[in-house]
XYZ file of C-alpha atoms in Angstrom:
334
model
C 46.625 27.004 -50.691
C 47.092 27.954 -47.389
C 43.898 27.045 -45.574
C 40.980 25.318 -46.358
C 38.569 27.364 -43.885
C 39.285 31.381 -43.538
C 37.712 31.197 -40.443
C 36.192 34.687 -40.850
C 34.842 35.351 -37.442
C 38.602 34.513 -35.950
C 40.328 37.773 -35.915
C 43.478 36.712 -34.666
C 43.589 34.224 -37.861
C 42.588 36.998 -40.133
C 45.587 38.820 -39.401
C 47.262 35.542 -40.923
C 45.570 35.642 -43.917
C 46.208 39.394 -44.438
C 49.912 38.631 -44.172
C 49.588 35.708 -46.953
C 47.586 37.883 -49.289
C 50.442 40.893 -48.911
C 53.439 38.519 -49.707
C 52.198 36.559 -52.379
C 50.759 39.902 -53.690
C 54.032 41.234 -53.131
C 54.815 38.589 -55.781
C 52.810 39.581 -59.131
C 49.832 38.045 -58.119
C 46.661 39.778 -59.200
C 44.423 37.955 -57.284
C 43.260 34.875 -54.835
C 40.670 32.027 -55.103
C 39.507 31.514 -51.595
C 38.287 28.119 -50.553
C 34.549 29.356 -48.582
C 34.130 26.389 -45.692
C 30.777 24.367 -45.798
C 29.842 25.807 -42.163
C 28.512 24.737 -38.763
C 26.351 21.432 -38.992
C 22.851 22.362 -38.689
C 23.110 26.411 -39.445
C 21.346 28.311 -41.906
C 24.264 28.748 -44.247
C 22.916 32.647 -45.339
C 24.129 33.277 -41.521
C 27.944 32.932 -42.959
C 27.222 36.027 -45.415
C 27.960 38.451 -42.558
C 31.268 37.037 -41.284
C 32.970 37.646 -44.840
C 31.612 40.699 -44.692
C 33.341 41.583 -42.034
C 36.493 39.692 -43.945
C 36.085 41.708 -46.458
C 36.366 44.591 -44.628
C 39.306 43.602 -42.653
C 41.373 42.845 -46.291
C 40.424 46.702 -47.296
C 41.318 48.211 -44.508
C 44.892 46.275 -44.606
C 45.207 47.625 -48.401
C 44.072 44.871 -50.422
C 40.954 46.444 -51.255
C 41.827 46.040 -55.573
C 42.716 42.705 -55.193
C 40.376 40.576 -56.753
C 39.169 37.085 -55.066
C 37.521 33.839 -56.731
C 35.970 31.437 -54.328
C 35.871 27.352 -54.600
C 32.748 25.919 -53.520
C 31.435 22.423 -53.044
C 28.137 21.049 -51.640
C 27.620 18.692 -49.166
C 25.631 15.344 -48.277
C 23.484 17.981 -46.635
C 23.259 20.151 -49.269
C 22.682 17.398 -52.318
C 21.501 19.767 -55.441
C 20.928 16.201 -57.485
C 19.062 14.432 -54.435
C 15.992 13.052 -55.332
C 14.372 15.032 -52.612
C 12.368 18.373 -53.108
C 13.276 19.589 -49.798
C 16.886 18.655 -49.893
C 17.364 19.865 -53.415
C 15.375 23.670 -52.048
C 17.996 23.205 -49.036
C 20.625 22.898 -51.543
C 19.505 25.753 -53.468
C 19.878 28.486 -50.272
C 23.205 27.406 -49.686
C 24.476 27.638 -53.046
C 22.899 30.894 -53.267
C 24.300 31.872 -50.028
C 27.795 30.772 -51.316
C 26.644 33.176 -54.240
C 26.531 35.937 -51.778
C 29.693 35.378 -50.233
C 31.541 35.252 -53.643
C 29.961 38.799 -54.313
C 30.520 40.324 -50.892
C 34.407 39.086 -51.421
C 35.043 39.676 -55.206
C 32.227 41.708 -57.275
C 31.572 40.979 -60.201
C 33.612 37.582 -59.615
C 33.772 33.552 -59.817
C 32.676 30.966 -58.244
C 34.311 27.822 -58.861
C 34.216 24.484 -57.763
C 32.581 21.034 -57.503
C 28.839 22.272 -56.723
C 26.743 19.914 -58.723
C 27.390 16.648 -56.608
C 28.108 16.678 -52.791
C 32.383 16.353 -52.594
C 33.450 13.252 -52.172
C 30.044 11.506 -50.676
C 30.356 8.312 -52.864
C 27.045 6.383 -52.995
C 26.820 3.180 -51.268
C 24.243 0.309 -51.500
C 22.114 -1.011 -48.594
C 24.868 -3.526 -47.461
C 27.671 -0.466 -46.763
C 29.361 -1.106 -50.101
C 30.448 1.256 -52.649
C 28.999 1.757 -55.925
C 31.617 1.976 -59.047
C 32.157 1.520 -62.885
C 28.376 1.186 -64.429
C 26.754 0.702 -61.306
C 28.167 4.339 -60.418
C 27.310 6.001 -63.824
C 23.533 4.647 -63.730
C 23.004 5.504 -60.452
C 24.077 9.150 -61.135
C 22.021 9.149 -64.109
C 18.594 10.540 -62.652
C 20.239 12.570 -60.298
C 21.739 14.968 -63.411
C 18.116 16.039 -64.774
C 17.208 16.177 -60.949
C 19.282 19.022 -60.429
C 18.688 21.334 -63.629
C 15.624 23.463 -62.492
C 17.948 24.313 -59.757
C 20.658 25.091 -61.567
C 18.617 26.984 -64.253
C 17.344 29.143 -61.202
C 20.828 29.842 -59.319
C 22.310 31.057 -62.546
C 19.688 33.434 -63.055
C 20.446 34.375 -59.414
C 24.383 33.906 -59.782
C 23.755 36.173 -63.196
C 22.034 39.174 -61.105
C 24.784 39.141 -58.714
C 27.315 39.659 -61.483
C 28.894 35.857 -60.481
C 30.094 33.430 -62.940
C 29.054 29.785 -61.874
C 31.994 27.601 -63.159
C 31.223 23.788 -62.176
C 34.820 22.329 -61.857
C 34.684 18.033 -62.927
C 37.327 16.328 -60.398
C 38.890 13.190 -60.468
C 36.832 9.944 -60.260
C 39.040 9.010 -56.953
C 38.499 12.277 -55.484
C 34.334 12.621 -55.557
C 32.101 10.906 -58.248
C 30.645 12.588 -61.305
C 31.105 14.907 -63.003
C 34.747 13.882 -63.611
C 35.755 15.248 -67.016
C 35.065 18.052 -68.810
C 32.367 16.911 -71.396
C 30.236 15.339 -68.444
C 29.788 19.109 -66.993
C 28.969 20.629 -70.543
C 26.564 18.095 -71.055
C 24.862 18.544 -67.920
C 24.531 22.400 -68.539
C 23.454 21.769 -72.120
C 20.945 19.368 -71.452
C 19.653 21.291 -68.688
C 19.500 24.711 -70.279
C 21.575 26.121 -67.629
C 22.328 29.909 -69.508
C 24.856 31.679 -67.989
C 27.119 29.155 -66.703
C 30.335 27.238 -67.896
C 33.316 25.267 -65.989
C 36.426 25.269 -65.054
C 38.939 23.827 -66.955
C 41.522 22.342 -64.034
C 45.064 21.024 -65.834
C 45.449 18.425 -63.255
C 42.067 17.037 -63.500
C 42.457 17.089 -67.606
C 45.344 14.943 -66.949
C 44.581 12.147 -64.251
C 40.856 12.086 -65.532
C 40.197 12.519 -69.263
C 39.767 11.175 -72.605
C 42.778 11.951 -74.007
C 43.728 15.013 -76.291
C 41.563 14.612 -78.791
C 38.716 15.030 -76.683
C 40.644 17.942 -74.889
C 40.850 19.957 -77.966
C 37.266 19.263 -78.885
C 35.908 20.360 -75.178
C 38.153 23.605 -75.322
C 36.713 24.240 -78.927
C 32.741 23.720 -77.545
C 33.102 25.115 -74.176
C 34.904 28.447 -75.778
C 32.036 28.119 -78.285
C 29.552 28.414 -75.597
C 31.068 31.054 -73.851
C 31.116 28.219 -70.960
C 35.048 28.444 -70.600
C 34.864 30.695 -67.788
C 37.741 29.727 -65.525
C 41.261 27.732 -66.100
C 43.489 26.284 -63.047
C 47.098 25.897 -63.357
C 47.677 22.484 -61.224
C 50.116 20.093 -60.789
C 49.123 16.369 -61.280
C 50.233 15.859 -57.821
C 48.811 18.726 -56.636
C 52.160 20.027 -55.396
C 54.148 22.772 -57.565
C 53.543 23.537 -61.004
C 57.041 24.685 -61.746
C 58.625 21.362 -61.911
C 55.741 19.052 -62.876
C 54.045 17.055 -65.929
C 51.702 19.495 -66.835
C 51.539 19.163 -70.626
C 51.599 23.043 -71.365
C 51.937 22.675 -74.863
C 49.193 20.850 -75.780
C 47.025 22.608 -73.176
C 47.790 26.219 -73.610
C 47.627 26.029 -77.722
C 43.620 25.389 -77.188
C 43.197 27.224 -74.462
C 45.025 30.540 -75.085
C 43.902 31.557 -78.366
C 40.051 31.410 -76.931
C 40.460 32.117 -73.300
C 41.628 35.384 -71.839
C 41.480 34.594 -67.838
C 42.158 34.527 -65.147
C 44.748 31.756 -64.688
C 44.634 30.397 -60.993
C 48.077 29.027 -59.823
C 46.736 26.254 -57.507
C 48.920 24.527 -55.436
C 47.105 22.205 -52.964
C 49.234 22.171 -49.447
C 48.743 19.149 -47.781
C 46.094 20.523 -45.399
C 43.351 19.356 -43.302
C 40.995 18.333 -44.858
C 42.448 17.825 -48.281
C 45.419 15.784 -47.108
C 43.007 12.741 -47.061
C 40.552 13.641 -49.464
C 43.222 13.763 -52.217
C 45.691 10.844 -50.572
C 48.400 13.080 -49.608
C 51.559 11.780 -49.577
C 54.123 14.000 -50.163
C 55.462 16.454 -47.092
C 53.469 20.010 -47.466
C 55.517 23.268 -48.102
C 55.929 25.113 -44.583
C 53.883 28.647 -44.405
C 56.173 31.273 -42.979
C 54.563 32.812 -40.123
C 52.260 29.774 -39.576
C 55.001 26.731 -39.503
C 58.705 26.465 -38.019
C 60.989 26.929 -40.785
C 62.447 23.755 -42.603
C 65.990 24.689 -44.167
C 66.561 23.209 -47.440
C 62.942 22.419 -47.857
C 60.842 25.064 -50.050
C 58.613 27.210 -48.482
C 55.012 27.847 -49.939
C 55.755 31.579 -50.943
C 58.848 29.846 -52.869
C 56.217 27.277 -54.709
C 53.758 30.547 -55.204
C 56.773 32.567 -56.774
C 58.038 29.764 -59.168
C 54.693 28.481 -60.401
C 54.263 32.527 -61.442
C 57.434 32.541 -62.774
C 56.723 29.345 -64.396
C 53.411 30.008 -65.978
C 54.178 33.683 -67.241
C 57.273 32.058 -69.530
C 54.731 29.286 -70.805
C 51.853 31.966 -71.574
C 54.534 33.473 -73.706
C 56.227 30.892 -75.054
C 52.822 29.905 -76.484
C 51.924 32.903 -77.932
C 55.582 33.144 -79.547
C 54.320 29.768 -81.463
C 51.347 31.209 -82.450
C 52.986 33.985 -83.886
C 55.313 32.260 -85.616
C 54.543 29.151 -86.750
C 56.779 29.495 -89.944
C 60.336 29.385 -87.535
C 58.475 26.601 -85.744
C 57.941 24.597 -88.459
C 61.565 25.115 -89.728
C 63.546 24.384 -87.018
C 65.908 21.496 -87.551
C 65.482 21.917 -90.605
């Protein structure tokens, strides 16, 4: 990740991006998964259609017009689809459909992606200013879930006429509260009746917040069941690069491969305002030629977007050698 706002009215910065989509293109990359900024406090958020627009237009007329782009979405304290608020909740609504727009105007027939249900990282807090965990956390979130599924019911069907997958991506419990795991977001969308959606199945989140494999395999199994397994990110536990990391790719890519055929999203989170304190950053960030003064002997973010390629194209193959072959599997050592 480069940036966490493209700044699509900045035309200067826009020539920035272009130059990030062309050499990580450059690399095998088919496509991008574009992080789409909350907006100006106060604005109608269906004013930000027209500035990706003109994005849009800007990437085809640089030659990246059959690239394909996901965007990662998350709502706001603003924007609260599970408030218990009518008007809040209908705010909510026309910015997630807004953010529906956007993700057409830059992809198609695309995804979007991301932690919509709950506002990111606005953890409740009772009348005294202190924060609400453990039980305390999961009953307060309780009412908010069936608060939230007429909306959801009704930006699917939008999301669905738009040709736009709606992939609700659970994140860690430290990050944002729930949904954190995988089965929380199916159940939401099963006991809402929300057709037409699914999640996102996010490595890193599967391994810092989850109920071990077991549960894994099952929620790969349903989800693929459901059609709901709509979107899988590559991630390293640290957020950093996946090519030299504890992503368990066995275990992960044996359920998911045989069910799931894409796309994979390489993410590598660059320790970037604002995400450098909303995921506790502590490691140095990978220096973005053209944006940052070269570090020698440190990698660059176009070497981290190479290797994790690299790295995932011999693990997508290496489990569908297993697969194939489970006979000289079995029998080695033997």
């Amino acid at each position: 990740m480069f940036t966490a706002d493209l700044r699509p009215d900045d035309t200067t910065y826009t020539k920035t991006l272009v130059s990030h989509l062309r050499a990580v293109r450059e690399m095998g990359y088919d496509g991008f998964d574009l992080h789409i900024a909350p907006g100006a406090p106060g604005a109608d958020p269906r004013q930000d259609v027209d500035g990706y627009v003109r994005l849009k237009k800007a990437f085809d007329a640089a030659g990246l017009h059959d690239v394909a782009f996901t965007t990662n979405v998350g709502t706001t304290r603003t924007f609260d689809p599970t408030s218990p608020y009518a008007e809040q909740r209908d705010a909510a609504l026309t910015y997630l459909k807004s953010r529906v727009d956007i993700t057409h105007v830059l992809g198609g027939e695309s995804i979007m992606s991301g932690p919509f249900l709950y506002p990111y990282g606005a953890f409740p807090t009772t009348d005294d200013g202190a924060q609400i965990w453990s039980d305390a956390l999961q009953d307060w979130m309780r009412p908010r879930y069936p608060a939230a599924h007429s909306l959801f019911r009704e930006l699917a069907a939008y999301a669905d006429g738009k040709g736009v997958k709606l992939a609700l991506e659970p994140i860690k419990s430290w990050e944002s509260p729930p949904p954190n795991m995988v089965s929380e977001a199916l159940d939401f969308l099963d006991d809402g009746d929300v057709f037409g959606a699914g999640v996102t199945v996010d490595t890193a989140q599967v391994v810092m917040e989850s109920q071990g494999p077991a549960v894994f395999r099952d929620n790969i199994a349903r989800a693929a069941r459901q059609n709901r397994l709509l979107y899988v990110h590559i991630s390293a536990p640290d957020r950093g690069a996946v090519h030299d990391s504890w992503i368990p790719w066995e275990l992960m890519l044996n359920e998911i491969a045989p069910v799931y055929r894409g796309p994979y999203l390489v993410e590598v989170f660059n320790a970037i305002p604002p995400f450098d304190a909303s995921m506790r950053m502590a490691r140095r960030r990978f220096w973005r030629p053209g944006e940052d003064t070269p570090e020698p002997g440190r990698p660059s973010a176009y070497d981290v977007a190479a290797a994790g390629l690299t790295e995932l194209r011999e693990r997508i193959a290496a489990s569908a050698l297993s697969r194939s072959v489970p006979s000289l599997m079995a029998g080695a050592g033997a």
